[in-house]
Amino acid sequence: MSDLEITLFVFMLATFLGLEVIRKVSPLLHTPLMSLTNAISAISVVGAIMITGADGATMLSKVLGFIAITAAVTNIVSGYLITDRMLKMFKKPGGKR
Amino acid sequence: MLHLVSYIYIISSALFILSLKWMNSPVTARRSVLAGEVGMLMAIAGVLLSFHVFNWEWILAAFFIGTAVGIPIAYIMPMTAVPQRTAMSHACGALAAALVGTAEFYRANQLHETLSTFVMVPLMLETLLGFLTFTGSLMAMGKLQEVLPQRPITYRNQNLINFLLFAIAAGLGVWLIVNPAETWIFPIFAGLSLVFGVLLIIPIGGADMPTVIALLNSYAGLSACAMGFVLGNKLLVIAGALDGSSGLILSIIMCKAMNRSFTNVLFGAFGQLQVAHGKAEKRPVRSASPEEAASILDAASTVIIVPGYGLAVAQAQHKIRELFDALMKRGVDVKFGIHPVAGRMPGHMNVLLAEADIPYDRLIEMDEINGEFPQCDVALVIGANDVTNPAARTDKTSPIYGMPILDVDKAHTVMVIKRSMSPGFAGIDNPLYYMDKTLMLFGDAKAFVTEILKELPARAAA
C-alpha cells in the first residue's frame, strides 16, 4: 500500500469518526464547538512551520509562511481561550446564581 | 527522532478526537479545551523536532504576533459578537491553508521538483477552498458586523455568472494539475478563487448565516485536510477531516431546521428567499402595555420564552435573566424554547443566555419543547420571527413552508416583543401576530423587559 493510499484510509476513517463524534455533541454547545474546531483546524500551523523553516526557503516562502503562522496562531490562541470563556458560562442546573 | 515525532502526532490526534468527544455534555466540556490545547502544543513540538528548522526569527516573530493578537480577541470580544469572530477565524484559518499551498507550489517549481498529480490535486483543492473561504468569510463577517448590507445582494444571471466563474477556476486548476510548471496560471487561479468567495456569500441574507458559517467552517477544515495530503502529514489530515465533518454536520442540522436540501446549500444557491408577499394589507392586531404584560406573566404558572436574533441585537439577555429570576421567585415555571437557527450561528442563543447565567437545563431544544406549548400559559417571543411563523405549517405558498417551527401559537396566550409591525428579515408576514390570543408588545426588547420588571415588584407588594 502506497503512502497516499494509507493517507486516504486515514482520511476516510477520520471523517466517519468525526461525523459520529460530532453528531453526539449537545446542541447547547454548538457555538463553542465551532470555536473549538476552529482552533483545531489551525493545525495548519504545522504546514506553515514546515514551509517557513525549510532549508533554503525563498523570500516568498518566508513571507507567505510568516503570514500563515501568524493567522494560525491567532486562531489557536483566540480559539481555545474563547471556547473556555464560553464553556465557563454554562452553569450547572440549579447551581450557583 | 522521526519515530518519536510519529508517536507525538498519534497522541496529538487522539487528544483532538477526545477533545471533540468531550463536547457531548456541558459537564465534560471544559476538559475538551485542555485536551485540544495539549494536542496542539504536542503537534507544534512535533513539527519543530521533525526537521532541522531554519528561519527561527520568522517563526518566533509570527508566534509572538499571533499570540499578541489572539489574546485580546478572546477576552475583549463581547458574546454578542461571537458570530463575527467565528467568521473572522474561518477567514484566518483558510488564509493560512491557502498561503501554505501557494508557497509549496512555488517552492517545488523553483527547485524544479516534479509535482505529481497526487500532490497537485490536493494542492489545487487546498488553495481553491482556502482562498474562497478566506474572502467568503470576510464577506460573512462584514454582513454580521453590519458593515455590509445584511440583505441578499442579487443581480441578473447571478447563478450563471457564479457558475461560469467557478468553471473557469476549476478549468485552470485542472490545467495546472496537468502542467504544474505553467506557473503564470497560478495567480489567475488564486484571483478567481478569491473573487468566487465574494460572489458566493453576497447573495446570502442574514437569516441564513447559521448555515453559511457552518459550511465555511467545513471548507476551512477540508482545506487544512488537503494540506495534509500535499505535505504527506497524517495529523493534518485527521485534524482537518474532524473539522470538515464538524462543519458538515452543523450545516446539515441547520439545513434541516430551515427545510432546505443539502444540495441546495452545497451549491451556494441559498439565501434567495424571494422577497415575496408584498401584500401589506393592514390587519388589526392587539397590543398591550408593559403593565398588562406584567400582570399576565404574574398570573401564569408556566411561561416559555422564545428568543431570536432581536435579543442579541438589543443585548437584552441580562434583563431577560432578571425577568427569569423574578418569575421563578413567584413560582412561575420558566423555560426557553430554542430553535436551531435562532440567531446568526449554530447555538448562538444558548451562549447568550448562558452568559446571562441562566442554567442550561432551562434551555430546551425545539423538538423537546414543542410538546409543552399546548399546556403553556404564556409564550413570550423576544426578537424571533420566522421561527415562530405558523404559515410554515399551513401555507403552501409561503417561502418558508415546511420549515420546522416552535409551536408558540398553541400556547394559551402569546406575547410578542417587537419593534414594529414591519415584516421580519425574510420579508414574510407572520399570521401569528393577528391571532386573537396574541398580544403585541411594541418596543425595544431590552427597554420593554425593563418596563415589565418595574411593574412586577409593585404587584408583589400589593
PDB file of C-alpha atoms in Angstrom, chain B residues 48-248:
ATOM      1  CA  LEU B  48       9.789  21.541  15.338  1.00  0.00           C
ATOM      2  CA  LEU B  49      11.544  18.249  16.162  1.00  0.00           C
ATOM      3  CA  SER B  50      10.785  16.663  12.803  1.00  0.00           C
ATOM      4  CA  PHE B  51      13.363  18.510  10.715  1.00  0.00           C
ATOM      5  CA  HIS B  52      16.241  20.923  11.020  1.00  0.00           C
ATOM      6  CA  VAL B  53      14.379  24.202  11.357  1.00  0.00           C
ATOM      7  CA  PHE B  54      15.805  27.358   9.809  1.00  0.00           C
ATOM      8  CA  ASN B  55      14.493  30.922   9.892  1.00  0.00           C
ATOM      9  CA  TRP B  56      13.668  30.813  13.587  1.00  0.00           C
ATOM     10  CA  GLU B  57      13.366  34.591  13.701  1.00  0.00           C
ATOM     11  CA  TRP B  58      10.470  34.467  11.214  1.00  0.00           C
ATOM     12  CA  ILE B  59       8.702  31.662  13.054  1.00  0.00           C
ATOM     13  CA  LEU B  60       9.095  33.162  16.517  1.00  0.00           C
ATOM     14  CA  ALA B  61       8.011  36.605  15.329  1.00  0.00           C
ATOM     15  CA  ALA B  62       4.873  35.090  13.805  1.00  0.00           C
ATOM     16  CA  PHE B  63       4.118  33.197  17.026  1.00  0.00           C
ATOM     17  CA  PHE B  64       4.602  36.344  19.027  1.00  0.00           C
ATOM     18  CA  ILE B  65       2.313  38.464  16.829  1.00  0.00           C
ATOM     19  CA  GLY B  66      -0.332  35.714  16.621  1.00  0.00           C
ATOM     20  CA  THR B  67      -0.421  35.390  20.401  1.00  0.00           C
ATOM     21  CA  ALA B  68      -0.473  39.137  20.928  1.00  0.00           C
ATOM     22  CA  VAL B  69      -3.440  39.449  18.577  1.00  0.00           C
ATOM     23  CA  GLY B  70      -5.253  36.327  19.753  1.00  0.00           C
ATOM     24  CA  ILE B  71      -5.395  37.044  23.491  1.00  0.00           C
ATOM     25  CA  PRO B  72      -7.210  40.390  23.286  1.00  0.00           C
ATOM     26  CA  ILE B  73      -9.615  38.964  20.681  1.00  0.00           C
ATOM     27  CA  ALA B  74     -10.587  36.194  23.094  1.00  0.00           C
ATOM     28  CA  TYR B  75     -11.112  38.412  26.117  1.00  0.00           C
ATOM     29  CA  ILE B  76     -12.391  41.712  24.736  1.00  0.00           C
ATOM     30  CA  MET B  77     -14.895  40.306  22.252  1.00  0.00           C
ATOM     31  CA  PRO B  78     -18.431  40.603  23.653  1.00  0.00           C
ATOM     32  CA  MET B  79     -20.536  37.442  23.416  1.00  0.00           C
ATOM     33  CA  THR B  80     -22.950  39.126  21.020  1.00  0.00           C
ATOM     34  CA  ALA B  81     -20.050  39.451  18.568  1.00  0.00           C
ATOM     35  CA  VAL B  82     -19.221  35.750  18.615  1.00  0.00           C
ATOM     36  CA  PRO B  83     -20.637  35.100  15.114  1.00  0.00           C
ATOM     37  CA  GLN B  84     -18.361  37.782  13.653  1.00  0.00           C
ATOM     38  CA  ARG B  85     -15.355  36.399  15.498  1.00  0.00           C
ATOM     39  CA  THR B  86     -16.118  32.935  14.244  1.00  0.00           C
ATOM     40  CA  ALA B  87     -16.342  34.177  10.662  1.00  0.00           C
ATOM     41  CA  MET B  88     -13.055  36.002  11.158  1.00  0.00           C
ATOM     42  CA  SER B  89     -11.275  32.923  12.424  1.00  0.00           C
ATOM     43  CA  HIS B  90     -12.602  30.904   9.486  1.00  0.00           C
ATOM     44  CA  ALA B  91     -11.004  33.577   7.299  1.00  0.00           C
ATOM     45  CA  CYS B  92      -7.679  33.315   9.188  1.00  0.00           C
ATOM     46  CA  GLY B  93      -7.624  29.518   9.076  1.00  0.00           C
ATOM     47  CA  ALA B  94      -8.467  29.407   5.388  1.00  0.00           C
ATOM     48  CA  LEU B  95      -5.876  32.066   4.582  1.00  0.00           C
ATOM     49  CA  ALA B  96      -3.175  30.074   6.369  1.00  0.00           C
ATOM     50  CA  ALA B  97      -4.036  26.938   4.382  1.00  0.00           C
ATOM     51  CA  ALA B  98      -4.191  28.803   1.061  1.00  0.00           C
ATOM     52  CA  LEU B  99      -0.852  30.547   1.639  1.00  0.00           C
ATOM     53  CA  VAL B 100       0.905  27.323   2.611  1.00  0.00           C
ATOM     54  CA  GLY B 101      -0.417  25.744  -0.602  1.00  0.00           C
ATOM     55  CA  THR B 102       0.762  28.719  -2.629  1.00  0.00           C
ATOM     56  CA  ALA B 103       4.214  28.690  -1.036  1.00  0.00           C
ATOM     57  CA  GLU B 104       4.551  24.945  -1.588  1.00  0.00           C
ATOM     58  CA  PHE B 105       3.590  25.324  -5.260  1.00  0.00           C
ATOM     59  CA  TYR B 106       6.232  27.983  -5.927  1.00  0.00           C
ATOM     60  CA  ARG B 107       8.855  26.241  -3.808  1.00  0.00           C
ATOM     61  CA  ALA B 108       8.557  22.988  -5.755  1.00  0.00           C
ATOM     62  CA  ASN B 109       8.590  24.820  -9.086  1.00  0.00           C
ATOM     63  CA  GLN B 110      11.626  26.861  -8.122  1.00  0.00           C
ATOM     64  CA  LEU B 111      13.557  23.704  -7.256  1.00  0.00           C
ATOM     65  CA  HIS B 112      12.252  22.032 -10.434  1.00  0.00           C
ATOM     66  CA  GLU B 113      10.739  19.226  -8.417  1.00  0.00           C
ATOM     67  CA  THR B 114       8.086  17.396 -10.362  1.00  0.00           C
ATOM     68  CA  LEU B 115       4.722  17.962  -8.764  1.00  0.00           C
ATOM     69  CA  SER B 116       2.905  14.702  -9.289  1.00  0.00           C
ATOM     70  CA  THR B 117      -0.831  14.561  -9.880  1.00  0.00           C
ATOM     71  CA  PHE B 118      -1.230  13.093  -6.398  1.00  0.00           C
ATOM     72  CA  VAL B 119       0.252  16.260  -4.933  1.00  0.00           C
ATOM     73  CA  MET B 120      -1.289  18.710  -7.393  1.00  0.00           C
ATOM     74  CA  VAL B 121      -4.893  17.562  -6.926  1.00  0.00           C
ATOM     75  CA  PRO B 122      -4.965  18.218  -3.175  1.00  0.00           C
ATOM     76  CA  LEU B 123      -2.829  21.326  -3.631  1.00  0.00           C
ATOM     77  CA  MET B 124      -5.372  22.829  -6.007  1.00  0.00           C
ATOM     78  CA  LEU B 125      -8.220  21.860  -3.667  1.00  0.00           C
ATOM     79  CA  GLU B 126      -6.375  23.368  -0.724  1.00  0.00           C
ATOM     80  CA  THR B 127      -5.759  26.691  -2.423  1.00  0.00           C
ATOM     81  CA  LEU B 128      -9.208  26.867  -4.081  1.00  0.00           C
ATOM     82  CA  LEU B 129     -11.059  26.151  -0.831  1.00  0.00           C
ATOM     83  CA  GLY B 130      -8.637  28.248   1.184  1.00  0.00           C
ATOM     84  CA  PHE B 131      -8.893  31.382  -0.948  1.00  0.00           C
ATOM     85  CA  LEU B 132     -12.648  31.202  -1.483  1.00  0.00           C
ATOM     86  CA  THR B 133     -13.278  30.552   2.215  1.00  0.00           C
ATOM     87  CA  PHE B 134     -10.984  33.464   3.073  1.00  0.00           C
ATOM     88  CA  THR B 135     -12.913  36.079   1.098  1.00  0.00           C
ATOM     89  CA  GLY B 136     -16.260  34.366   1.714  1.00  0.00           C
ATOM     90  CA  SER B 137     -15.709  34.503   5.472  1.00  0.00           C
ATOM     91  CA  LEU B 138     -14.662  38.142   5.271  1.00  0.00           C
ATOM     92  CA  MET B 139     -17.952  38.881   3.476  1.00  0.00           C
ATOM     93  CA  ALA B 140     -19.889  36.929   6.112  1.00  0.00           C
ATOM     94  CA  MET B 141     -18.063  38.854   8.816  1.00  0.00           C
ATOM     95  CA  GLY B 142     -18.911  42.148   7.116  1.00  0.00           C
ATOM     96  CA  LYS B 143     -22.566  41.194   6.977  1.00  0.00           C
ATOM     97  CA  LEU B 144     -22.632  40.088  10.610  1.00  0.00           C
ATOM     98  CA  GLN B 145     -20.879  43.257  11.735  1.00  0.00           C
ATOM     99  CA  GLU B 146     -23.380  45.168   9.575  1.00  0.00           C
ATOM    100  CA  VAL B 147     -20.607  46.860   7.652  1.00  0.00           C
ATOM    101  CA  LEU B 148     -22.154  45.275   4.566  1.00  0.00           C
ATOM    102  CA  PRO B 149     -25.914  45.143   3.946  1.00  0.00           C
ATOM    103  CA  GLN B 150     -27.499  42.089   5.543  1.00  0.00           C
ATOM    104  CA  ARG B 151     -29.986  41.808   2.701  1.00  0.00           C
ATOM    105  CA  PRO B 152     -29.086  39.430  -0.095  1.00  0.00           C
ATOM    106  CA  ILE B 153     -27.299  41.336  -2.859  1.00  0.00           C
ATOM    107  CA  THR B 154     -28.548  39.984  -6.144  1.00  0.00           C
ATOM    108  CA  TYR B 155     -28.136  40.809  -9.826  1.00  0.00           C
ATOM    109  CA  ARG B 156     -29.285  39.274 -13.078  1.00  0.00           C
ATOM    110  CA  ASN B 157     -27.948  35.849 -14.061  1.00  0.00           C
ATOM    111  CA  GLN B 158     -26.191  35.614 -10.723  1.00  0.00           C
ATOM    112  CA  ASN B 159     -26.124  31.845 -10.643  1.00  0.00           C
ATOM    113  CA  LEU B 160     -24.957  31.640 -14.258  1.00  0.00           C
ATOM    114  CA  ILE B 161     -22.124  34.120 -13.673  1.00  0.00           C
ATOM    115  CA  ASN B 162     -21.074  32.361 -10.469  1.00  0.00           C
ATOM    116  CA  PHE B 163     -21.129  29.011 -12.186  1.00  0.00           C
ATOM    117  CA  LEU B 164     -19.088  30.263 -15.155  1.00  0.00           C
ATOM    118  CA  LEU B 165     -16.522  31.824 -12.860  1.00  0.00           C
ATOM    119  CA  PHE B 166     -16.246  28.639 -10.858  1.00  0.00           C
ATOM    120  CA  ALA B 167     -15.967  26.600 -14.053  1.00  0.00           C
ATOM    121  CA  ILE B 168     -13.105  28.782 -15.303  1.00  0.00           C
ATOM    122  CA  ALA B 169     -11.292  28.484 -11.945  1.00  0.00           C
ATOM    123  CA  ALA B 170     -11.808  24.724 -11.931  1.00  0.00           C
ATOM    124  CA  GLY B 171     -10.635  24.519 -15.571  1.00  0.00           C
ATOM    125  CA  LEU B 172      -7.456  26.440 -14.753  1.00  0.00           C
ATOM    126  CA  GLY B 173      -6.984  24.171 -11.746  1.00  0.00           C
ATOM    127  CA  VAL B 174      -7.158  21.087 -13.952  1.00  0.00           C
ATOM    128  CA  TRP B 175      -4.752  22.693 -16.435  1.00  0.00           C
ATOM    129  CA  LEU B 176      -2.293  23.303 -13.604  1.00  0.00           C
ATOM    130  CA  ILE B 177      -2.679  19.742 -12.375  1.00  0.00           C
ATOM    131  CA  VAL B 178      -1.695  18.502 -15.825  1.00  0.00           C
ATOM    132  CA  ASN B 179       1.025  21.139 -16.359  1.00  0.00           C
ATOM    133  CA  PRO B 180       2.282  22.176 -12.915  1.00  0.00           C
ATOM    134  CA  ALA B 181       5.183  24.081 -14.469  1.00  0.00           C
ATOM    135  CA  GLU B 182       2.860  26.697 -16.012  1.00  0.00           C
ATOM    136  CA  THR B 183       3.310  28.967 -13.017  1.00  0.00           C
ATOM    137  CA  TRP B 184       1.747  32.010 -14.718  1.00  0.00           C
ATOM    138  CA  ILE B 185      -1.688  30.377 -14.418  1.00  0.00           C
ATOM    139  CA  PHE B 186      -1.499  30.166 -10.636  1.00  0.00           C
ATOM    140  CA  PRO B 187      -2.117  33.844  -9.806  1.00  0.00           C
ATOM    141  CA  ILE B 188      -5.171  33.863 -12.113  1.00  0.00           C
ATOM    142  CA  PHE B 189      -6.454  30.711 -10.437  1.00  0.00           C
ATOM    143  CA  ALA B 190      -5.932  32.224  -6.980  1.00  0.00           C
ATOM    144  CA  GLY B 191      -7.539  35.506  -8.015  1.00  0.00           C
ATOM    145  CA  LEU B 192     -10.622  33.772  -9.402  1.00  0.00           C
ATOM    146  CA  SER B 193     -10.946  31.739  -6.203  1.00  0.00           C
ATOM    147  CA  LEU B 194     -10.834  34.933  -4.160  1.00  0.00           C
ATOM    148  CA  VAL B 195     -13.493  36.589  -6.342  1.00  0.00           C
ATOM    149  CA  PHE B 196     -15.658  33.474  -6.263  1.00  0.00           C
ATOM    150  CA  GLY B 197     -15.656  33.531  -2.445  1.00  0.00           C
ATOM    151  CA  VAL B 198     -17.073  37.071  -2.512  1.00  0.00           C
ATOM    152  CA  LEU B 199     -19.748  36.230  -5.074  1.00  0.00           C
ATOM    153  CA  LEU B 200     -20.737  33.099  -3.197  1.00  0.00           C
ATOM    154  CA  ILE B 201     -21.606  34.967   0.000  1.00  0.00           C
ATOM    155  CA  ILE B 202     -23.060  38.317  -1.131  1.00  0.00           C
ATOM    156  CA  PRO B 203     -26.422  36.830  -2.232  1.00  0.00           C
ATOM    157  CA  ILE B 204     -26.933  35.334   1.223  1.00  0.00           C
ATOM    158  CA  GLY B 205     -29.155  37.032   3.760  1.00  0.00           C
ATOM    159  CA  GLY B 206     -28.521  37.424   7.471  1.00  0.00           C
ATOM    160  CA  ALA B 207     -31.101  34.811   8.474  1.00  0.00           C
ATOM    161  CA  ASP B 208     -29.175  32.151   6.539  1.00  0.00           C
ATOM    162  CA  MET B 209     -25.890  32.929   8.264  1.00  0.00           C
ATOM    163  CA  PRO B 210     -26.003  29.887  10.599  1.00  0.00           C
ATOM    164  CA  THR B 211     -25.828  27.542   7.592  1.00  0.00           C
ATOM    165  CA  VAL B 212     -23.193  29.604   5.842  1.00  0.00           C
ATOM    166  CA  ILE B 213     -20.953  29.857   8.886  1.00  0.00           C
ATOM    167  CA  ALA B 214     -21.175  26.097   9.380  1.00  0.00           C
ATOM    168  CA  LEU B 215     -20.382  25.491   5.724  1.00  0.00           C
ATOM    169  CA  LEU B 216     -17.381  27.841   5.784  1.00  0.00           C
ATOM    170  CA  ASN B 217     -16.209  26.010   8.902  1.00  0.00           C
ATOM    171  CA  SER B 218     -16.313  22.797   6.928  1.00  0.00           C
ATOM    172  CA  TYR B 219     -14.432  24.299   3.955  1.00  0.00           C
ATOM    173  CA  ALA B 220     -11.688  25.681   6.209  1.00  0.00           C
ATOM    174  CA  GLY B 221     -11.249  22.230   7.751  1.00  0.00           C
ATOM    175  CA  LEU B 222     -11.173  20.467   4.391  1.00  0.00           C
ATOM    176  CA  SER B 223      -8.588  22.934   3.186  1.00  0.00           C
ATOM    177  CA  ALA B 224      -6.305  22.025   6.115  1.00  0.00           C
ATOM    178  CA  CYS B 225      -7.030  18.377   5.369  1.00  0.00           C
ATOM    179  CA  ALA B 226      -5.949  18.792   1.730  1.00  0.00           C
ATOM    180  CA  MET B 227      -2.753  20.390   3.020  1.00  0.00           C
ATOM    181  CA  GLY B 228      -2.114  17.150   4.883  1.00  0.00           C
ATOM    182  CA  PHE B 229      -2.231  15.275   1.571  1.00  0.00           C
ATOM    183  CA  VAL B 230       0.124  17.781  -0.072  1.00  0.00           C
ATOM    184  CA  LEU B 231       2.699  17.604   2.717  1.00  0.00           C
ATOM    185  CA  GLY B 232       2.132  13.910   3.457  1.00  0.00           C
ATOM    186  CA  ASN B 233       1.225  14.653   7.076  1.00  0.00           C
ATOM    187  CA  LYS B 234      -1.471  12.428   8.584  1.00  0.00           C
ATOM    188  CA  LEU B 235      -2.007  14.600  11.654  1.00  0.00           C
ATOM    189  CA  LEU B 236      -3.122  17.427   9.364  1.00  0.00           C
ATOM    190  CA  VAL B 237      -5.402  15.029   7.509  1.00  0.00           C
ATOM    191  CA  ILE B 238      -7.050  13.852  10.736  1.00  0.00           C
ATOM    192  CA  ALA B 239      -7.498  17.280  12.340  1.00  0.00           C
ATOM    193  CA  GLY B 240      -8.726  18.752   9.054  1.00  0.00           C
ATOM    194  CA  ALA B 241     -11.165  15.888   8.491  1.00  0.00           C
ATOM    195  CA  LEU B 242     -12.560  16.269  12.016  1.00  0.00           C
ATOM    196  CA  ASP B 243     -13.130  19.963  11.420  1.00  0.00           C
ATOM    197  CA  GLY B 244     -14.574  19.319   7.973  1.00  0.00           C
ATOM    198  CA  SER B 245     -17.046  16.751   9.273  1.00  0.00           C
ATOM    199  CA  SER B 246     -17.998  19.005  12.196  1.00  0.00           C
ATOM    200  CA  GLY B 247     -18.887  21.854   9.851  1.00  0.00           C
ATOM    201  CA  LEU B 248     -20.714  19.410   7.610  1.00  0.00           C
TER     202      LEU B 248
END
